[in-house]
Amino acid sequence: MSITVTPVRNKAEKKAFIDLQYRLNRDDPNWVPPLRDEVNGLLTPGKNPWFEHAEAELFLARRGGRVTGRISAQVDALVLEHMGAGTGQWGMFEAEDAETARALIAAAEGWLRAKGMTRSLGPFSLGIWDEPGLLVKGHDHPPMVMMGHNQARYEAWIEAAGYKGVKDLYTYDLDVTKGFPPLIARIVASGQKNPRIRIRKADKSRFDEEAALILSILNDAWGDNWGFIPLTDSEIAFAGKKLKPIVFEDMIRIAEYDGEPVAFMMSLPNLNLALKDMGGRLFPFGWAKLLWWLKRRRFPEARVPLMGVVKKLQASRLASQLAFMLIETIRAEASVKFGITRGEVGWVLDDNEGMKSIADAIESKVNRVYRVYEKAF
């Protein structure tokens, strides 16, 4: 039977859109089911502030009435501003077979063309701050918190549609139980003796203020990075609300130089270890399990999703020293207080030579690669 692709128009179709990934990935031992409420919130205007500057169309593919795939197509005013006029995006991609994949990608491209787009980037689910890129290396182990995971065969299907890789995003695996190499340890020790440098914990009692500070450093530090889209005030507030229950003061540090906040590092317990067997549902028993897991405060794994040094220091030796100090401070705290043995840093852009050098210096290794694809119409 032929494939038909239609836009999502009602609650039942939206539910089918969300449910599909659970059916297609349930036999993958390394796939971690996201919370269904989180996915629904991501896709709902009024809940996700991304929709304040962007619009998306959701599509379902069917064969003989059976849902066989899904995709989103989106146009973001901030992407057009920062990545160039005519730049559209797609994401939320899942497909049973190559024929479905072709039809879905064609439908997304058709919608983007109708919006005046001349270039297509993907996958982004939905924006670069959510789950960017297609996993092309690292299918043999589960992703950490807030990282995507997809079937390996999607790579060939996307490339068959005429897409070329434009940017790779790396994650780095780190043995948290090991100290740094001697040279890096000396750099850290030197910084610890410098009275102009202060590494402090984030103050969770002033969470909103600290979150705004951290994300203001991030917006400045990452401003020149490929694909960077600044977070709006409402997105900062939204991110803070989501992160507050799972952040710990000992795992977020801010570096001050002469009293001015100039760098930060945020690490999160790998919540996926708790979510793995919950099937995407908090109720009736998942919520209690999650609360117990967080309250127990013993996490074998953690991820560093965000870190940055303000732009004015990035060309200086101080920048790398601050980065090493932040990493070492959290590493030491995490291993002792939380029992963390493994960390993951990323993602890191493939052309971010400074961060790649830091990752190499602390003897971490690339364990996952996500690829962003591009196609001109």
Short mmCIF file of C-alpha atoms in Angstrom, two decimals:
data_model
loop_
_atom_site.label_atom_id
_atom_site.label_comp_id
_atom_site.label_asym_id
_atom_site.label_seq_id
_atom_site.Cartn_x
_atom_site.Cartn_y
_atom_site.Cartn_z
CA MET A 1 0.00 0.00 0.00
CA SER A 2 1.14 3.54 -0.69
CA ILE A 3 2.20 5.98 2.01
CA THR A 4 0.04 8.99 2.84
CA VAL A 5 1.37 11.91 4.88
CA THR A 6 -1.02 14.33 6.56
CA PRO A 7 -0.65 17.10 9.15
CA VAL A 8 -1.70 16.54 12.74
CA ARG A 9 -5.05 18.24 13.26
CA ASN A 10 -6.59 16.93 16.51
CA LYS A 11 -5.81 15.46 19.93
CA ALA A 12 -6.03 11.87 18.73
CA GLU A 13 -3.51 12.49 15.97
CA LYS A 14 -1.21 14.33 18.35
CA LYS A 15 -1.38 11.37 20.72
CA ALA A 16 -0.54 9.05 17.81
CA PHE A 17 2.40 11.34 16.97
CA ILE A 18 3.72 11.08 20.53
CA ASP A 19 3.00 7.36 20.97
CA LEU A 20 4.80 6.26 17.82
CA GLN A 21 8.33 6.56 19.21
CA TYR A 22 7.44 4.24 22.11
CA ARG A 23 6.26 1.53 19.71
CA LEU A 24 9.13 1.83 17.23
CA ASN A 25 11.87 1.89 19.87
CA ARG A 26 10.53 -0.43 22.57
CA ASP A 27 12.80 -3.31 21.53
CA ASP A 28 15.96 -1.20 21.59
CA PRO A 29 17.70 -1.97 24.92
CA ASN A 30 19.53 1.36 24.77
CA TRP A 31 16.52 3.59 24.16
CA VAL A 32 15.22 5.48 27.21
CA PRO A 33 11.48 6.38 27.02
CA PRO A 34 11.02 10.12 27.61
CA LEU A 35 8.24 11.24 29.91
CA ARG A 36 5.09 11.57 27.81
CA ASP A 37 4.02 14.74 29.62
CA GLU A 38 7.37 16.30 28.76
CA VAL A 39 7.00 15.42 25.08
CA ASN A 40 3.45 16.76 25.02
CA GLY A 41 4.61 20.00 26.65
CA LEU A 42 7.41 20.37 24.13
CA LEU A 43 4.88 20.23 21.29
CA THR A 44 2.23 22.50 22.83
CA PRO A 45 2.05 26.26 22.21
CA GLY A 46 1.35 28.01 25.48
CA LYS A 47 3.43 25.48 27.39
CA ASN A 48 6.69 25.66 25.46
CA PRO A 49 7.90 29.28 25.06
CA TRP A 50 9.80 28.24 21.92
CA PHE A 51 6.50 28.82 20.12
CA GLU A 52 6.67 32.51 21.00
CA HIS A 53 9.20 32.95 18.18
CA ALA A 54 8.62 29.83 16.07
CA GLU A 55 5.95 27.72 14.41
CA ALA A 56 5.85 24.01 13.64
CA GLU A 57 3.76 21.60 11.61
CA LEU A 58 3.55 17.98 12.72
CA PHE A 59 3.04 15.23 10.14
CA LEU A 60 1.99 11.59 10.40
CA ALA A 61 2.69 8.96 7.75
CA ARG A 62 0.24 6.10 7.30
CA ARG A 63 0.11 2.93 5.24
CA GLY A 64 -3.37 1.44 5.02
CA GLY A 65 -4.48 3.40 8.08
CA ARG A 66 -1.53 2.28 10.22
CA VAL A 67 0.81 5.01 11.46
CA THR A 68 4.30 4.29 10.15
CA GLY A 69 6.18 7.51 10.79
CA ARG A 70 6.26 11.09 11.97
CA ILE A 71 8.16 14.32 11.39
CA SER A 72 8.00 18.00 12.31
CA ALA A 73 8.80 20.98 10.12
CA GLN A 74 9.53 24.30 11.77
CA VAL A 75 10.36 27.92 11.02
CA ASP A 76 11.96 29.90 13.82
CA ALA A 77 12.36 33.69 13.65
CA LEU A 78 15.52 33.49 15.77
CA VAL A 79 17.01 30.86 13.44
CA LEU A 80 16.30 33.13 10.48
CA GLU A 81 18.02 35.99 12.33
CA HIS A 82 21.10 34.07 13.46
CA MET A 83 21.54 31.36 10.80
CA GLY A 84 20.40 33.19 7.71
CA ALA A 85 17.26 33.98 5.76
CA GLY A 86 15.54 30.96 4.24
CA THR A 87 16.77 28.50 6.88
CA GLY A 88 14.03 26.06 7.86
CA GLN A 89 14.32 23.00 10.08
CA TRP A 90 12.76 19.59 10.66
CA GLY A 91 12.89 17.00 13.43
CA MET A 92 10.93 14.61 15.69
CA PHE A 93 11.74 12.03 13.02
CA GLU A 94 10.67 8.39 13.37
CA ALA A 95 9.94 5.91 10.55
CA GLU A 96 9.29 2.21 10.12
CA ASP A 97 10.92 1.93 6.70
CA ALA A 98 12.76 3.79 3.94
CA GLU A 99 9.60 4.51 1.93
CA THR A 100 8.00 6.18 4.94
CA ALA A 101 11.18 8.18 5.56
CA ARG A 102 11.21 9.51 1.99
CA ALA A 103 7.57 10.55 2.15
CA LEU A 104 7.98 12.27 5.52
CA ILE A 105 11.07 14.24 4.53
CA ALA A 106 9.39 15.30 1.29
CA ALA A 107 6.34 16.51 3.23
CA ALA A 108 8.49 18.53 5.63
CA GLU A 109 10.41 20.06 2.74
CA GLY A 110 7.18 20.93 0.95
CA TRP A 111 5.89 22.78 4.00
CA LEU A 112 9.19 24.64 4.38
CA ARG A 113 9.18 25.68 0.71
CA ALA A 114 5.63 26.98 1.10
CA LYS A 115 6.96 29.15 3.95
CA GLY A 116 9.62 30.60 1.65
CA MET A 117 12.52 28.54 2.98
CA THR A 118 15.41 27.68 0.66
CA ARG A 119 17.53 25.58 3.01
CA SER A 120 16.64 22.72 5.32
CA LEU A 121 18.52 21.70 8.47
CA GLY A 122 17.75 18.73 10.65
CA PRO A 123 17.00 17.00 12.79
CA PHE A 124 16.10 19.46 15.55
CA SER A 125 13.46 18.35 18.02
CA LEU A 126 12.37 21.15 18.13
CA GLY A 127 15.19 23.64 18.63
CA ILE A 128 18.93 23.46 19.18
CA TRP A 129 18.37 23.59 22.96
CA ASP A 130 16.22 20.44 22.87
CA GLU A 131 17.63 17.42 20.99
CA PRO A 132 19.77 18.54 18.05
CA GLY A 133 21.29 16.17 15.52
CA LEU A 134 20.96 12.53 14.54
CA LEU A 135 22.91 9.96 16.55
CA VAL A 136 25.46 8.45 14.14
CA LYS A 137 27.90 6.96 16.66
CA GLY A 138 27.17 5.48 20.09
CA HIS A 139 24.09 3.34 19.50
CA ASP A 140 25.59 0.62 21.71
CA HIS A 141 24.90 2.40 25.02
CA PRO A 142 22.02 4.47 26.45
CA PRO A 143 22.01 8.25 26.22
CA MET A 144 22.35 10.40 29.28
CA VAL A 145 19.72 12.83 30.52
CA MET A 146 18.33 15.21 27.86
CA MET A 147 20.17 13.49 24.99
CA GLY A 148 18.55 11.83 21.99
CA HIS A 149 18.78 8.27 20.75
CA ASN A 150 17.60 6.97 17.37
CA GLN A 151 17.81 3.93 15.15
CA ALA A 152 21.09 3.55 13.26
CA ARG A 153 19.34 3.02 9.92
CA TYR A 154 17.99 6.59 9.91
CA GLU A 155 21.40 7.88 8.83
CA ALA A 156 21.22 6.16 5.43
CA TRP A 157 17.60 7.18 4.88
CA ILE A 158 18.33 10.86 5.52
CA GLU A 159 21.39 10.85 3.29
CA ALA A 160 19.37 9.11 0.56
CA ALA A 161 17.07 12.15 0.60
CA GLY A 162 19.99 14.34 -0.48
CA TYR A 163 21.21 15.58 2.90
CA LYS A 164 24.86 16.16 3.77
CA GLY A 165 26.35 16.50 7.22
CA VAL A 166 27.05 20.12 8.09
CA LYS A 167 28.03 19.85 11.77
CA ASP A 168 28.91 17.07 14.21
CA LEU A 169 28.25 17.33 17.94
CA TYR A 170 30.42 15.24 20.26
CA THR A 171 29.91 13.90 23.76
CA TYR A 172 32.93 12.88 25.82
CA ASP A 173 33.07 10.04 28.34
CA LEU A 174 35.10 10.64 31.51
CA ASP A 175 36.16 8.34 34.36
CA VAL A 176 35.25 10.54 37.35
CA THR A 177 37.15 8.38 39.82
CA LYS A 178 40.53 9.33 38.31
CA GLY A 179 42.38 12.52 39.09
CA PHE A 180 43.70 14.78 36.36
CA PRO A 181 47.09 14.30 34.68
CA PRO A 182 49.95 16.05 36.55
CA LEU A 183 50.14 19.08 34.24
CA ILE A 184 46.42 19.81 34.56
CA ALA A 185 46.57 19.21 38.33
CA ARG A 186 49.30 21.87 38.57
CA ILE A 187 47.20 24.34 36.55
CA VAL A 188 44.27 23.75 38.89
CA ALA A 189 46.45 24.09 41.99
CA SER A 190 47.86 27.37 40.69
CA GLY A 191 44.37 28.73 40.20
CA GLN A 192 43.31 27.66 43.66
CA LYS A 193 46.13 29.78 45.10
CA ASN A 194 45.11 32.84 43.07
CA PRO A 195 43.16 35.22 45.36
CA ARG A 196 41.49 36.82 42.33
CA ILE A 197 39.72 33.55 41.46
CA ARG A 198 36.78 32.19 43.42
CA ILE A 199 34.88 29.01 42.56
CA ARG A 200 31.55 28.96 44.38
CA LYS A 201 28.47 26.76 44.50
CA ALA A 202 25.24 27.94 42.96
CA ASP A 203 22.84 29.08 45.66
CA LYS A 204 19.60 27.14 45.20
CA SER A 205 17.81 29.42 47.69
CA ARG A 206 18.23 32.13 45.03
CA PHE A 207 17.52 29.74 42.18
CA ASP A 208 15.84 32.12 39.73
CA GLU A 209 18.59 34.71 40.14
CA GLU A 210 21.36 32.13 39.78
CA ALA A 211 19.70 30.53 36.74
CA ALA A 212 19.44 33.92 35.04
CA LEU A 213 23.12 34.59 35.82
CA ILE A 214 24.27 31.25 34.45
CA LEU A 215 22.25 31.56 31.27
CA SER A 216 23.42 35.15 30.72
CA ILE A 217 27.01 33.85 30.82
CA LEU A 218 25.96 31.09 28.43
CA ASN A 219 24.41 33.51 25.94
CA ASP A 220 27.62 35.56 25.98
CA ALA A 221 30.02 32.59 25.91
CA TRP A 222 28.31 30.69 23.11
CA GLY A 223 27.32 33.72 21.02
CA ASP A 224 29.79 33.03 18.20
CA ASN A 225 29.19 29.26 18.04
CA TRP A 226 27.67 27.66 14.96
CA GLY A 227 23.91 27.32 15.30
CA PHE A 228 23.73 29.42 18.45
CA ILE A 229 20.25 30.74 19.21
CA PRO A 230 19.98 32.93 22.32
CA LEU A 231 17.52 31.88 24.97
CA THR A 232 14.71 34.34 25.56
CA ASP A 233 13.72 35.45 29.05
CA SER A 234 10.68 33.18 29.01
CA GLU A 235 12.79 30.23 27.82
CA ILE A 236 15.26 30.86 30.64
CA ALA A 237 12.40 30.81 33.15
CA PHE A 238 10.96 27.66 31.53
CA ALA A 239 14.33 25.88 31.61
CA GLY A 240 14.85 26.87 35.23
CA LYS A 241 11.47 25.45 36.24
CA LYS A 242 12.28 22.13 34.55
CA LEU A 243 15.78 21.87 35.98
CA LYS A 244 15.16 22.97 39.57
CA PRO A 245 13.98 19.56 40.86
CA ILE A 246 17.03 17.74 39.48
CA VAL A 247 19.89 20.16 40.18
CA PHE A 248 22.17 20.04 43.22
CA GLU A 249 24.27 22.93 44.47
CA ASP A 250 27.42 20.80 44.65
CA MET A 251 27.11 19.98 40.94
CA ILE A 252 26.82 23.57 39.67
CA ARG A 253 29.71 25.96 40.08
CA ILE A 254 30.26 29.59 39.15
CA ALA A 255 33.73 31.08 38.71
CA GLU A 256 34.32 34.68 39.73
CA TYR A 257 37.35 36.76 38.77
CA ASP A 258 37.88 39.90 40.83
CA GLY A 259 34.34 39.41 42.09
CA GLU A 260 32.76 39.24 38.61
CA PRO A 261 31.02 36.03 37.49
CA VAL A 262 32.89 34.98 34.35
CA ALA A 263 32.37 31.22 33.94
CA PHE A 264 30.17 28.37 35.05
CA MET A 265 29.69 24.64 34.78
CA MET A 266 26.45 22.73 35.27
CA SER A 267 26.26 18.99 35.79
CA LEU A 268 23.12 16.92 36.19
CA PRO A 269 22.57 13.44 37.62
CA ASN A 270 21.79 11.01 34.83
CA LEU A 271 18.04 10.92 35.30
CA ASN A 272 17.75 8.38 32.50
CA LEU A 273 18.85 5.69 34.95
CA ALA A 274 15.57 6.25 36.81
CA LEU A 275 13.44 6.79 33.69
CA LYS A 276 14.60 3.66 31.87
CA ASP A 277 11.94 1.32 33.27
CA MET A 278 9.10 3.82 33.71
CA GLY A 279 7.72 3.56 30.18
CA GLY A 280 7.43 7.33 29.89
CA ARG A 281 4.82 7.62 32.65
CA LEU A 282 5.13 9.22 36.08
CA PHE A 283 1.87 7.77 37.34
CA PRO A 284 0.84 5.73 39.17
CA PHE A 285 4.24 4.61 40.50
CA GLY A 286 6.86 6.47 38.48
CA TRP A 287 6.66 9.72 40.44
CA ALA A 288 7.40 7.96 43.75
CA LYS A 289 10.31 6.11 42.18
CA LEU A 290 11.75 9.33 40.76
CA LEU A 291 11.46 11.18 44.06
CA TRP A 292 13.13 8.29 45.90
CA TRP A 293 15.93 8.21 43.34
CA LEU A 294 16.61 11.95 43.69
CA LYS A 295 16.30 11.97 47.48
CA ARG A 296 18.72 9.08 47.80
CA ARG A 297 21.46 11.31 46.28
CA ARG A 298 23.52 8.43 44.92
CA PHE A 299 24.05 8.73 41.20
CA PRO A 300 26.60 6.55 39.39
CA GLU A 301 26.51 8.81 36.32
CA ALA A 302 26.26 12.53 35.58
CA ARG A 303 26.26 14.72 32.50
CA VAL A 304 27.71 18.19 31.91
CA PRO A 305 25.26 19.76 29.46
CA LEU A 306 26.42 23.35 29.84
CA MET A 307 29.58 25.23 30.62
CA GLY A 308 31.06 28.47 29.37
CA VAL A 309 33.53 31.27 29.86
CA VAL A 310 32.61 34.85 28.97
CA LYS A 311 33.71 35.94 25.52
CA LYS A 312 36.21 38.58 26.67
CA LEU A 313 38.33 35.89 28.38
CA GLN A 314 38.10 33.15 25.78
CA ALA A 315 41.41 33.96 24.06
CA SER A 316 43.30 34.00 27.36
CA ARG A 317 45.09 31.29 29.36
CA LEU A 318 42.72 32.12 32.20
CA ALA A 319 39.80 30.65 30.25
CA SER A 320 41.25 27.13 30.16
CA GLN A 321 42.43 27.42 33.78
CA LEU A 322 38.91 28.32 34.90
CA ALA A 323 37.48 25.43 32.88
CA PHE A 324 39.89 22.94 34.47
CA MET A 325 39.14 24.31 37.93
CA LEU A 326 35.38 24.03 37.43
CA ILE A 327 35.64 20.49 36.12
CA GLU A 328 37.97 19.35 38.90
CA THR A 329 35.90 20.98 41.65
CA ILE A 330 32.71 19.26 40.52
CA ARG A 331 34.51 15.98 39.77
CA ALA A 332 35.90 15.79 43.31
CA GLU A 333 32.56 16.70 44.91
CA ALA A 334 30.54 14.39 42.66
CA SER A 335 32.63 11.30 43.28
CA VAL A 336 32.63 11.71 47.07
CA LYS A 337 29.16 13.12 47.82
CA PHE A 338 27.11 11.38 45.15
CA GLY A 339 29.11 8.27 44.32
CA ILE A 340 29.45 9.28 40.67
CA THR A 341 31.96 7.18 38.73
CA ARG A 342 31.24 8.17 35.15
CA GLY A 343 30.67 11.56 33.57
CA GLU A 344 29.71 12.74 30.12
CA VAL A 345 30.56 16.17 28.75
CA GLY A 346 28.63 17.51 25.80
CA TRP A 347 27.62 18.14 23.35
CA VAL A 348 30.72 19.86 21.90
CA LEU A 349 30.80 21.27 18.37
CA ASP A 350 33.29 19.59 16.05
CA ASP A 351 35.02 22.93 15.41
CA ASN A 352 35.23 23.99 19.07
CA GLU A 353 38.98 23.47 19.30
CA GLY A 354 39.25 25.00 22.76
CA MET A 355 36.75 22.64 24.35
CA LYS A 356 38.08 19.66 22.40
CA SER A 357 41.57 20.44 23.73
CA ILE A 358 40.25 20.58 27.28
CA ALA A 359 38.46 17.24 26.80
CA ASP A 360 41.67 15.68 25.46
CA ALA A 361 43.74 17.14 28.31
CA ILE A 362 41.56 15.48 30.96
CA GLU A 363 41.78 12.18 29.04
CA SER A 364 38.10 11.93 28.12
CA LYS A 365 37.06 10.12 24.93
CA VAL A 366 34.37 10.74 22.32
CA ASN A 367 31.59 8.22 22.97
CA ARG A 368 28.66 9.62 20.96
CA VAL A 369 28.37 11.72 17.80
CA TYR A 370 25.26 13.57 16.69
CA ARG A 371 25.10 14.94 13.13
CA VAL A 372 23.15 17.90 11.81
CA TYR A 373 22.26 17.60 8.11
CA GLU A 374 21.73 20.27 5.51
CA LYS A 375 20.04 20.45 2.10
CA ALA A 376 19.45 23.39 -0.23
CA PHE A 377 16.24 23.46 -2.21
#
